[in-house]
Amino acid sequence: MTDLLTSGRVVSVVGAKGGCGTTMVAVNLAGTLVEDHHGPRDRRVLLIDLDFCKGDVSGWLDLESDAPVGRVLGVGLDAELLRGSVAHHRSGLDVLTQPMELADIEQTTSEEIERLLTVARSAYDVVVLDCGSRVDQATLTAVLHCDTVLVVLTPRLVALRDAARLKRLFATIQVQPSHVQYIVNRSGTRFDIPIEDIEFQLGTAVTGVIGFDESTCARAENDGRLLRRVAARGAATIDLEVLTDRVFFDATAPVRKARRRWSFRP
């Protein structure tokens, strides 16, 4: 097994389109990592909600929105101030959220986001960014200054087209192709575009496949709990644990494939 986890690693989770499950993936990736058996038990993990439209990280974790990311932007930010401004989830995860009230959401600049990521990298072992699906200044800055970009899509035509659009955008702004990985969420229905065809259209292998597990995901969302705390052996839970291993510890684990041929005009 190759340990891919280095101190201060930053991972951006970006949705190909709205409704792909970006926040679910970001929350549970970070939560699985902080509770994982690999490495030190006191691993420091920070989850930042960078969706400056309707960020929902606080809802997925049942947290009060009393640690908004806007609080640490535009100030003399350092590691001590950052660690003192976060919310602490019962899993051991530290979190910066977005406000509950939409009128309280503050917009930001690329310089502020870059400074936040620099300080977060120095203060934590791993930083996971939930960028949502908007292509705004926060997302563009995040993907340019992180170590890994995880693009979340569903096995549907529109999501696949939008993932291809993101791939072309990332090439235009010179994000290294080796830094971008693709996650297929809600896989396993008879309407799916097969994984092999998604890989063919994107021109690259997918890093993870998360099975369609509506019951576990709905319970986790409604209860504000991590998937592994709702159904430890649920399909989505297991797939998230495999994804965590592939992203942070062992990139060689196999990914499920399907057959059939689809195509679309980019």
PDB file of C-alpha atoms in Angstrom:
ATOM      1  CA  MET A   1       0.000   0.000   0.000  1.00  0.00           C
ATOM      2  CA  THR A   2       1.302   3.453  -0.916  1.00  0.00           C
ATOM      3  CA  ASP A   3       0.550   6.164   1.667  1.00  0.00           C
ATOM      4  CA  LEU A   4      -0.557   9.223  -0.297  1.00  0.00           C
ATOM      5  CA  LEU A   5      -1.283  11.282   2.810  1.00  0.00           C
ATOM      6  CA  THR A   6       1.146  14.153   3.358  1.00  0.00           C
ATOM      7  CA  SER A   7       0.849  16.792   6.037  1.00  0.00           C
ATOM      8  CA  GLY A   8      -1.023  19.881   4.910  1.00  0.00           C
ATOM      9  CA  ARG A   9      -2.771  18.225   1.979  1.00  0.00           C
ATOM     10  CA  VAL A  10      -5.684  20.207   0.518  1.00  0.00           C
ATOM     11  CA  VAL A  11      -8.482  18.463  -1.423  1.00  0.00           C
ATOM     12  CA  SER A  12     -11.201  20.368  -3.294  1.00  0.00           C
ATOM     13  CA  VAL A  13     -14.526  18.616  -3.902  1.00  0.00           C
ATOM     14  CA  VAL A  14     -16.380  20.149  -6.862  1.00  0.00           C
ATOM     15  CA  GLY A  15     -19.778  19.179  -8.264  1.00  0.00           C
ATOM     16  CA  ALA A  16     -20.129  18.709 -12.011  1.00  0.00           C
ATOM     17  CA  LYS A  17     -23.610  20.192 -11.551  1.00  0.00           C
ATOM     18  CA  GLY A  18     -26.041  20.823  -8.731  1.00  0.00           C
ATOM     19  CA  GLY A  19     -27.551  17.744  -7.105  1.00  0.00           C
ATOM     20  CA  CYS A  20     -24.610  15.385  -7.617  1.00  0.00           C
ATOM     21  CA  GLY A  21     -23.993  14.939  -3.886  1.00  0.00           C
ATOM     22  CA  THR A  22     -20.901  17.121  -3.570  1.00  0.00           C
ATOM     23  CA  THR A  23     -21.505  18.043   0.067  1.00  0.00           C
ATOM     24  CA  MET A  24     -22.305  14.451   1.024  1.00  0.00           C
ATOM     25  CA  VAL A  25     -18.993  13.326  -0.487  1.00  0.00           C
ATOM     26  CA  ALA A  26     -16.972  16.154   1.091  1.00  0.00           C
ATOM     27  CA  VAL A  27     -18.488  15.696   4.560  1.00  0.00           C
ATOM     28  CA  ASN A  28     -18.103  11.937   4.621  1.00  0.00           C
ATOM     29  CA  LEU A  29     -14.661  11.937   3.024  1.00  0.00           C
ATOM     30  CA  ALA A  30     -13.434  14.262   5.789  1.00  0.00           C
ATOM     31  CA  GLY A  31     -15.347  12.388   8.486  1.00  0.00           C
ATOM     32  CA  THR A  32     -14.080   9.000   7.367  1.00  0.00           C
ATOM     33  CA  LEU A  33     -10.535  10.310   7.263  1.00  0.00           C
ATOM     34  CA  VAL A  34     -10.605  11.772  10.779  1.00  0.00           C
ATOM     35  CA  GLU A  35     -12.008   8.512  12.189  1.00  0.00           C
ATOM     36  CA  ASP A  36      -9.967   6.183   9.980  1.00  0.00           C
ATOM     37  CA  HIS A  37      -7.664   3.548  11.407  1.00  0.00           C
ATOM     38  CA  HIS A  38      -4.742   4.514   9.172  1.00  0.00           C
ATOM     39  CA  GLY A  39      -2.000   6.573  10.797  1.00  0.00           C
ATOM     40  CA  PRO A  40      -2.283   8.654  13.980  1.00  0.00           C
ATOM     41  CA  ARG A  41      -5.534   8.801  15.890  1.00  0.00           C
ATOM     42  CA  ASP A  42      -5.109  12.532  16.455  1.00  0.00           C
ATOM     43  CA  ARG A  43      -5.021  13.397  12.760  1.00  0.00           C
ATOM     44  CA  ARG A  44      -6.106  17.028  12.331  1.00  0.00           C
ATOM     45  CA  VAL A  45      -8.742  17.416   9.598  1.00  0.00           C
ATOM     46  CA  LEU A  46     -10.498  20.649   8.636  1.00  0.00           C
ATOM     47  CA  LEU A  47     -13.631  20.806   6.461  1.00  0.00           C
ATOM     48  CA  ILE A  48     -14.352  24.203   4.893  1.00  0.00           C
ATOM     49  CA  ASP A  49     -17.652  25.101   3.245  1.00  0.00           C
ATOM     50  CA  LEU A  50     -16.608  27.198   0.236  1.00  0.00           C
ATOM     51  CA  ASP A  51     -20.082  27.234  -1.332  1.00  0.00           C
ATOM     52  CA  PHE A  52     -20.852  30.943  -1.021  1.00  0.00           C
ATOM     53  CA  CYS A  53     -24.350  30.448  -2.441  1.00  0.00           C
ATOM     54  CA  LYS A  54     -26.154  27.934  -0.212  1.00  0.00           C
ATOM     55  CA  GLY A  55     -23.463  25.989   1.625  1.00  0.00           C
ATOM     56  CA  ASP A  56     -25.028  23.085   3.539  1.00  0.00           C
ATOM     57  CA  VAL A  57     -22.120  21.529   5.435  1.00  0.00           C
ATOM     58  CA  SER A  58     -23.573  22.625   8.786  1.00  0.00           C
ATOM     59  CA  GLY A  59     -26.850  20.860   8.002  1.00  0.00           C
ATOM     60  CA  TRP A  60     -25.148  17.600   7.038  1.00  0.00           C
ATOM     61  CA  LEU A  61     -23.242  17.622  10.344  1.00  0.00           C
ATOM     62  CA  ASP A  62     -26.037  19.039  12.563  1.00  0.00           C
ATOM     63  CA  LEU A  63     -23.871  21.996  13.523  1.00  0.00           C
ATOM     64  CA  GLU A  64     -24.977  25.477  14.477  1.00  0.00           C
ATOM     65  CA  SER A  65     -23.747  27.964  11.900  1.00  0.00           C
ATOM     66  CA  ASP A  66     -21.599  29.756  14.492  1.00  0.00           C
ATOM     67  CA  ALA A  67     -18.267  29.244  12.730  1.00  0.00           C
ATOM     68  CA  PRO A  68     -18.775  30.936   9.349  1.00  0.00           C
ATOM     69  CA  VAL A  69     -15.837  31.016   6.988  1.00  0.00           C
ATOM     70  CA  GLY A  70     -16.448  34.752   6.467  1.00  0.00           C
ATOM     71  CA  ARG A  71     -15.352  35.374  10.041  1.00  0.00           C
ATOM     72  CA  VAL A  72     -11.732  34.515   9.236  1.00  0.00           C
ATOM     73  CA  LEU A  73     -11.534  36.273   5.867  1.00  0.00           C
ATOM     74  CA  GLY A  74     -10.089  39.742   5.580  1.00  0.00           C
ATOM     75  CA  VAL A  75      -8.352  39.620   8.976  1.00  0.00           C
ATOM     76  CA  GLY A  76      -4.786  38.963  10.110  1.00  0.00           C
ATOM     77  CA  LEU A  77      -5.332  35.237   9.877  1.00  0.00           C
ATOM     78  CA  ASP A  78      -2.855  32.832  11.429  1.00  0.00           C
ATOM     79  CA  ALA A  79      -2.991  29.192  12.555  1.00  0.00           C
ATOM     80  CA  GLU A  80      -3.979  30.049  16.129  1.00  0.00           C
ATOM     81  CA  LEU A  81      -6.833  32.309  15.052  1.00  0.00           C
ATOM     82  CA  LEU A  82      -8.050  29.718  12.544  1.00  0.00           C
ATOM     83  CA  ARG A  83      -8.112  26.887  15.079  1.00  0.00           C
ATOM     84  CA  GLY A  84      -9.946  29.157  17.508  1.00  0.00           C
ATOM     85  CA  SER A  85     -12.626  30.048  14.950  1.00  0.00           C
ATOM     86  CA  VAL A  86     -13.779  26.580  13.867  1.00  0.00           C
ATOM     87  CA  ALA A  87     -16.724  24.483  15.022  1.00  0.00           C
ATOM     88  CA  HIS A  88     -15.847  21.115  16.547  1.00  0.00           C
ATOM     89  CA  HIS A  89     -17.850  18.110  15.370  1.00  0.00           C
ATOM     90  CA  ARG A  90     -18.234  15.120  17.683  1.00  0.00           C
ATOM     91  CA  SER A  91     -16.253  12.971  15.232  1.00  0.00           C
ATOM     92  CA  GLY A  92     -13.168  15.093  15.880  1.00  0.00           C
ATOM     93  CA  LEU A  93     -13.582  17.041  12.646  1.00  0.00           C
ATOM     94  CA  ASP A  94     -13.051  20.819  12.666  1.00  0.00           C
ATOM     95  CA  VAL A  95     -15.417  22.780  10.425  1.00  0.00           C
ATOM     96  CA  LEU A  96     -15.844  26.248   8.924  1.00  0.00           C
ATOM     97  CA  THR A  97     -19.446  26.668   7.765  1.00  0.00           C
ATOM     98  CA  GLN A  98     -21.607  29.109   5.849  1.00  0.00           C
ATOM     99  CA  PRO A  99     -24.234  31.165   7.724  1.00  0.00           C
ATOM    100  CA  MET A 100     -27.766  29.841   8.105  1.00  0.00           C
ATOM    101  CA  GLU A 101     -29.274  33.068   6.797  1.00  0.00           C
ATOM    102  CA  LEU A 102     -28.566  33.676   3.119  1.00  0.00           C
ATOM    103  CA  ALA A 103     -28.457  37.431   3.710  1.00  0.00           C
ATOM    104  CA  ASP A 104     -25.457  36.887   6.010  1.00  0.00           C
ATOM    105  CA  ILE A 105     -23.314  35.118   3.408  1.00  0.00           C
ATOM    106  CA  GLU A 106     -20.268  37.218   2.577  1.00  0.00           C
ATOM    107  CA  GLN A 107     -18.554  37.141  -0.795  1.00  0.00           C
ATOM    108  CA  THR A 108     -14.804  36.904  -0.986  1.00  0.00           C
ATOM    109  CA  THR A 109     -11.746  37.510  -3.122  1.00  0.00           C
ATOM    110  CA  SER A 110      -9.171  35.141  -4.533  1.00  0.00           C
ATOM    111  CA  GLU A 111      -6.523  36.697  -2.259  1.00  0.00           C
ATOM    112  CA  GLU A 112      -8.602  35.933   0.842  1.00  0.00           C
ATOM    113  CA  ILE A 113      -9.208  32.334  -0.210  1.00  0.00           C
ATOM    114  CA  GLU A 114      -5.530  31.837  -1.049  1.00  0.00           C
ATOM    115  CA  ARG A 115      -4.531  33.177   2.376  1.00  0.00           C
ATOM    116  CA  LEU A 116      -7.075  30.926   4.098  1.00  0.00           C
ATOM    117  CA  LEU A 117      -5.743  27.840   2.303  1.00  0.00           C
ATOM    118  CA  THR A 118      -2.133  28.738   3.101  1.00  0.00           C
ATOM    119  CA  VAL A 119      -2.882  29.064   6.809  1.00  0.00           C
ATOM    120  CA  ALA A 120      -5.142  25.993   6.868  1.00  0.00           C
ATOM    121  CA  ARG A 121      -2.422  23.915   5.227  1.00  0.00           C
ATOM    122  CA  SER A 122      -0.001  24.915   7.989  1.00  0.00           C
ATOM    123  CA  ALA A 123      -2.476  24.245  10.806  1.00  0.00           C
ATOM    124  CA  TYR A 124      -3.992  20.908   9.703  1.00  0.00           C
ATOM    125  CA  ASP A 125      -2.875  17.573   8.320  1.00  0.00           C
ATOM    126  CA  VAL A 126      -5.707  17.522   5.772  1.00  0.00           C
ATOM    127  CA  VAL A 127      -8.073  20.248   4.549  1.00  0.00           C
ATOM    128  CA  VAL A 128     -11.216  19.242   2.610  1.00  0.00           C
ATOM    129  CA  LEU A 129     -13.032  21.984   0.678  1.00  0.00           C
ATOM    130  CA  ASP A 130     -16.701  21.685  -0.273  1.00  0.00           C
ATOM    131  CA  CYS A 131     -16.843  23.964  -3.328  1.00  0.00           C
ATOM    132  CA  GLY A 132     -20.393  23.146  -4.387  1.00  0.00           C
ATOM    133  CA  SER A 133     -21.121  23.284  -8.100  1.00  0.00           C
ATOM    134  CA  ARG A 134     -20.691  26.997  -8.830  1.00  0.00           C
ATOM    135  CA  VAL A 135     -17.729  28.097 -10.913  1.00  0.00           C
ATOM    136  CA  ASP A 136     -16.945  31.256  -8.941  1.00  0.00           C
ATOM    137  CA  GLN A 137     -13.862  32.980  -7.584  1.00  0.00           C
ATOM    138  CA  ALA A 138     -13.707  30.762  -4.504  1.00  0.00           C
ATOM    139  CA  THR A 139     -13.862  27.538  -6.533  1.00  0.00           C
ATOM    140  CA  LEU A 140     -11.334  28.676  -9.136  1.00  0.00           C
ATOM    141  CA  THR A 141      -8.891  29.748  -6.424  1.00  0.00           C
ATOM    142  CA  ALA A 142      -9.398  26.483  -4.564  1.00  0.00           C
ATOM    143  CA  VAL A 143      -8.704  24.247  -7.561  1.00  0.00           C
ATOM    144  CA  LEU A 144      -5.610  26.258  -8.468  1.00  0.00           C
ATOM    145  CA  HIS A 145      -4.108  26.062  -4.977  1.00  0.00           C
ATOM    146  CA  CYS A 146      -5.049  22.585  -3.795  1.00  0.00           C
ATOM    147  CA  ASP A 147      -3.261  19.259  -4.192  1.00  0.00           C
ATOM    148  CA  THR A 148      -6.218  17.230  -5.489  1.00  0.00           C
ATOM    149  CA  VAL A 149      -9.512  18.126  -7.174  1.00  0.00           C
ATOM    150  CA  LEU A 150     -12.350  15.603  -6.866  1.00  0.00           C
ATOM    151  CA  VAL A 151     -15.105  16.197  -9.423  1.00  0.00           C
ATOM    152  CA  VAL A 152     -18.371  14.569  -8.347  1.00  0.00           C
ATOM    153  CA  LEU A 153     -20.858  13.531 -11.020  1.00  0.00           C
ATOM    154  CA  THR A 154     -23.768  11.156 -11.344  1.00  0.00           C
ATOM    155  CA  PRO A 155     -23.993   8.524 -14.123  1.00  0.00           C
ATOM    156  CA  ARG A 156     -26.403  10.694 -16.135  1.00  0.00           C
ATOM    157  CA  LEU A 157     -25.880  12.488 -19.415  1.00  0.00           C
ATOM    158  CA  VAL A 158     -26.128  16.107 -18.225  1.00  0.00           C
ATOM    159  CA  ALA A 159     -23.777  15.509 -15.293  1.00  0.00           C
ATOM    160  CA  LEU A 160     -21.303  13.780 -17.600  1.00  0.00           C
ATOM    161  CA  ARG A 161     -21.433  16.658 -20.077  1.00  0.00           C
ATOM    162  CA  ASP A 162     -20.819  19.139 -17.249  1.00  0.00           C
ATOM    163  CA  ALA A 163     -17.905  17.083 -15.929  1.00  0.00           C
ATOM    164  CA  ALA A 164     -16.380  17.258 -19.421  1.00  0.00           C
ATOM    165  CA  ARG A 165     -16.939  21.029 -19.415  1.00  0.00           C
ATOM    166  CA  LEU A 166     -15.117  21.305 -16.096  1.00  0.00           C
ATOM    167  CA  LYS A 167     -12.266  19.235 -17.475  1.00  0.00           C
ATOM    168  CA  ARG A 168     -11.858  21.669 -20.378  1.00  0.00           C
ATOM    169  CA  LEU A 169     -12.058  24.657 -18.013  1.00  0.00           C
ATOM    170  CA  PHE A 170      -9.389  23.200 -15.738  1.00  0.00           C
ATOM    171  CA  ALA A 171      -7.137  22.697 -18.752  1.00  0.00           C
ATOM    172  CA  THR A 172      -7.704  26.326 -19.774  1.00  0.00           C
ATOM    173  CA  ILE A 173      -6.711  27.698 -16.344  1.00  0.00           C
ATOM    174  CA  GLN A 174      -3.789  25.240 -16.227  1.00  0.00           C
ATOM    175  CA  VAL A 175      -4.837  22.930 -13.428  1.00  0.00           C
ATOM    176  CA  GLN A 176      -2.541  19.901 -13.686  1.00  0.00           C
ATOM    177  CA  PRO A 177      -4.539  16.956 -15.169  1.00  0.00           C
ATOM    178  CA  SER A 178      -2.852  14.602 -12.697  1.00  0.00           C
ATOM    179  CA  HIS A 179      -4.414  16.610  -9.851  1.00  0.00           C
ATOM    180  CA  VAL A 180      -7.999  16.044 -11.068  1.00  0.00           C
ATOM    181  CA  GLN A 181      -9.947  12.897 -10.200  1.00  0.00           C
ATOM    182  CA  TYR A 182     -13.548  11.918 -10.935  1.00  0.00           C
ATOM    183  CA  ILE A 183     -16.066  10.393  -8.524  1.00  0.00           C
ATOM    184  CA  VAL A 184     -19.294   8.804  -9.785  1.00  0.00           C
ATOM    185  CA  ASN A 185     -22.046   9.080  -7.166  1.00  0.00           C
ATOM    186  CA  ARG A 186     -25.436   7.297  -6.982  1.00  0.00           C
ATOM    187  CA  SER A 187     -24.345   4.472  -9.254  1.00  0.00           C
ATOM    188  CA  GLY A 188     -26.269   1.239  -9.608  1.00  0.00           C
ATOM    189  CA  THR A 189     -29.637   1.914 -11.224  1.00  0.00           C
ATOM    190  CA  ARG A 190     -30.790   0.522 -14.550  1.00  0.00           C
ATOM    191  CA  PHE A 191     -30.704   4.016 -16.062  1.00  0.00           C
ATOM    192  CA  ASP A 192     -26.976   4.518 -15.453  1.00  0.00           C
ATOM    193  CA  ILE A 193     -24.411   5.345 -18.075  1.00  0.00           C
ATOM    194  CA  PRO A 194     -21.841   2.568 -17.445  1.00  0.00           C
ATOM    195  CA  ILE A 195     -18.581   3.477 -15.746  1.00  0.00           C
ATOM    196  CA  GLU A 196     -16.543   2.347 -18.767  1.00  0.00           C
ATOM    197  CA  ASP A 197     -18.432   4.784 -20.981  1.00  0.00           C
ATOM    198  CA  ILE A 198     -17.990   7.634 -18.482  1.00  0.00           C
ATOM    199  CA  GLU A 199     -14.264   6.942 -18.515  1.00  0.00           C
ATOM    200  CA  PHE A 200     -14.260   6.826 -22.320  1.00  0.00           C
ATOM    201  CA  GLN A 201     -15.998  10.201 -22.593  1.00  0.00           C
ATOM    202  CA  LEU A 202     -13.767  11.848 -19.954  1.00  0.00           C
ATOM    203  CA  GLY A 203     -10.624  10.238 -21.320  1.00  0.00           C
ATOM    204  CA  THR A 204      -9.512   9.085 -17.872  1.00  0.00           C
ATOM    205  CA  ALA A 205     -10.271   6.453 -15.249  1.00  0.00           C
ATOM    206  CA  VAL A 206     -12.629   7.321 -12.404  1.00  0.00           C
ATOM    207  CA  THR A 207     -11.182   7.249  -8.910  1.00  0.00           C
ATOM    208  CA  GLY A 208     -14.294   6.170  -7.057  1.00  0.00           C
ATOM    209  CA  VAL A 209     -17.824   4.862  -7.515  1.00  0.00           C
ATOM    210  CA  ILE A 210     -20.422   5.393  -4.778  1.00  0.00           C
ATOM    211  CA  GLY A 211     -23.454   3.148  -4.987  1.00  0.00           C
ATOM    212  CA  PHE A 212     -27.048   4.368  -4.972  1.00  0.00           C
ATOM    213  CA  ASP A 213     -28.009   4.035  -1.290  1.00  0.00           C
ATOM    214  CA  GLU A 214     -30.983   6.329  -0.795  1.00  0.00           C
ATOM    215  CA  SER A 215     -31.973   5.002   2.623  1.00  0.00           C
ATOM    216  CA  THR A 216     -28.575   5.454   4.276  1.00  0.00           C
ATOM    217  CA  CYS A 217     -27.950   8.852   2.688  1.00  0.00           C
ATOM    218  CA  ALA A 218     -31.418  10.172   3.581  1.00  0.00           C
ATOM    219  CA  ARG A 219     -31.070   9.054   7.196  1.00  0.00           C
ATOM    220  CA  ALA A 220     -27.609  10.602   7.456  1.00  0.00           C
ATOM    221  CA  GLU A 221     -28.805  13.896   5.983  1.00  0.00           C
ATOM    222  CA  ASN A 222     -31.934  14.077   8.137  1.00  0.00           C
ATOM    223  CA  ASP A 223     -30.094  13.134  11.343  1.00  0.00           C
ATOM    224  CA  GLY A 224     -26.981  15.218  10.699  1.00  0.00           C
ATOM    225  CA  ARG A 225     -24.703  12.205  11.065  1.00  0.00           C
ATOM    226  CA  LEU A 226     -21.893  10.643   9.068  1.00  0.00           C
ATOM    227  CA  LEU A 227     -22.883   7.704   6.859  1.00  0.00           C
ATOM    228  CA  ARG A 228     -20.715   5.318   8.884  1.00  0.00           C
ATOM    229  CA  ARG A 229     -22.640   6.285  12.054  1.00  0.00           C
ATOM    230  CA  VAL A 230     -25.988   5.535  10.371  1.00  0.00           C
ATOM    231  CA  ALA A 231     -25.137   2.269   8.595  1.00  0.00           C
ATOM    232  CA  ALA A 232     -21.588   1.032   9.114  1.00  0.00           C
ATOM    233  CA  ARG A 233     -21.980  -1.645   6.418  1.00  0.00           C
ATOM    234  CA  GLY A 234     -24.228   0.310   4.067  1.00  0.00           C
ATOM    235  CA  ALA A 235     -23.291   0.351   0.383  1.00  0.00           C
ATOM    236  CA  ALA A 236     -22.530   4.075   0.292  1.00  0.00           C
ATOM    237  CA  THR A 237     -20.588   3.878   3.561  1.00  0.00           C
ATOM    238  CA  ILE A 238     -18.325   1.132   2.257  1.00  0.00           C
ATOM    239  CA  ASP A 239     -17.830   2.945  -1.043  1.00  0.00           C
ATOM    240  CA  LEU A 240     -16.846   6.162   0.809  1.00  0.00           C
ATOM    241  CA  GLU A 241     -14.305   4.206   2.855  1.00  0.00           C
ATOM    242  CA  VAL A 242     -12.845   2.716  -0.335  1.00  0.00           C
ATOM    243  CA  LEU A 243     -12.757   6.204  -1.867  1.00  0.00           C
ATOM    244  CA  THR A 244     -10.922   7.563   1.182  1.00  0.00           C
ATOM    245  CA  ASP A 245      -8.346   4.787   0.837  1.00  0.00           C
ATOM    246  CA  ARG A 246      -7.893   5.481  -2.884  1.00  0.00           C
ATOM    247  CA  VAL A 247      -7.519   9.241  -2.469  1.00  0.00           C
ATOM    248  CA  PHE A 248      -5.307   9.262   0.625  1.00  0.00           C
ATOM    249  CA  PHE A 249      -3.655   5.864   1.045  1.00  0.00           C
ATOM    250  CA  ASP A 250      -3.807   3.405  -1.863  1.00  0.00           C
ATOM    251  CA  ALA A 251      -4.584   4.535  -5.401  1.00  0.00           C
ATOM    252  CA  THR A 252      -4.394   0.965  -6.733  1.00  0.00           C
ATOM    253  CA  ALA A 253      -7.626  -0.449  -5.246  1.00  0.00           C
ATOM    254  CA  PRO A 254     -10.025  -1.616  -8.015  1.00  0.00           C
ATOM    255  CA  VAL A 255     -13.117   0.315  -9.113  1.00  0.00           C
ATOM    256  CA  ARG A 256     -16.322  -1.421 -10.195  1.00  0.00           C
ATOM    257  CA  LYS A 257     -17.053  -1.265 -13.926  1.00  0.00           C
ATOM    258  CA  ALA A 258     -20.132  -1.777 -16.072  1.00  0.00           C
ATOM    259  CA  ARG A 259     -20.694  -2.474 -19.736  1.00  0.00           C
ATOM    260  CA  ARG A 260     -22.693  -0.854 -22.586  1.00  0.00           C
ATOM    261  CA  ARG A 261     -21.794   1.998 -24.864  1.00  0.00           C
ATOM    262  CA  TRP A 262     -23.111   5.531 -24.661  1.00  0.00           C
ATOM    263  CA  SER A 263     -21.985   8.659 -26.444  1.00  0.00           C
ATOM    264  CA  PHE A 264     -22.757  12.347 -26.518  1.00  0.00           C
ATOM    265  CA  ARG A 265     -21.665  15.356 -28.512  1.00  0.00           C
ATOM    266  CA  PRO A 266     -19.428  17.593 -26.303  1.00  0.00           C
TER     267      PRO A 266
END
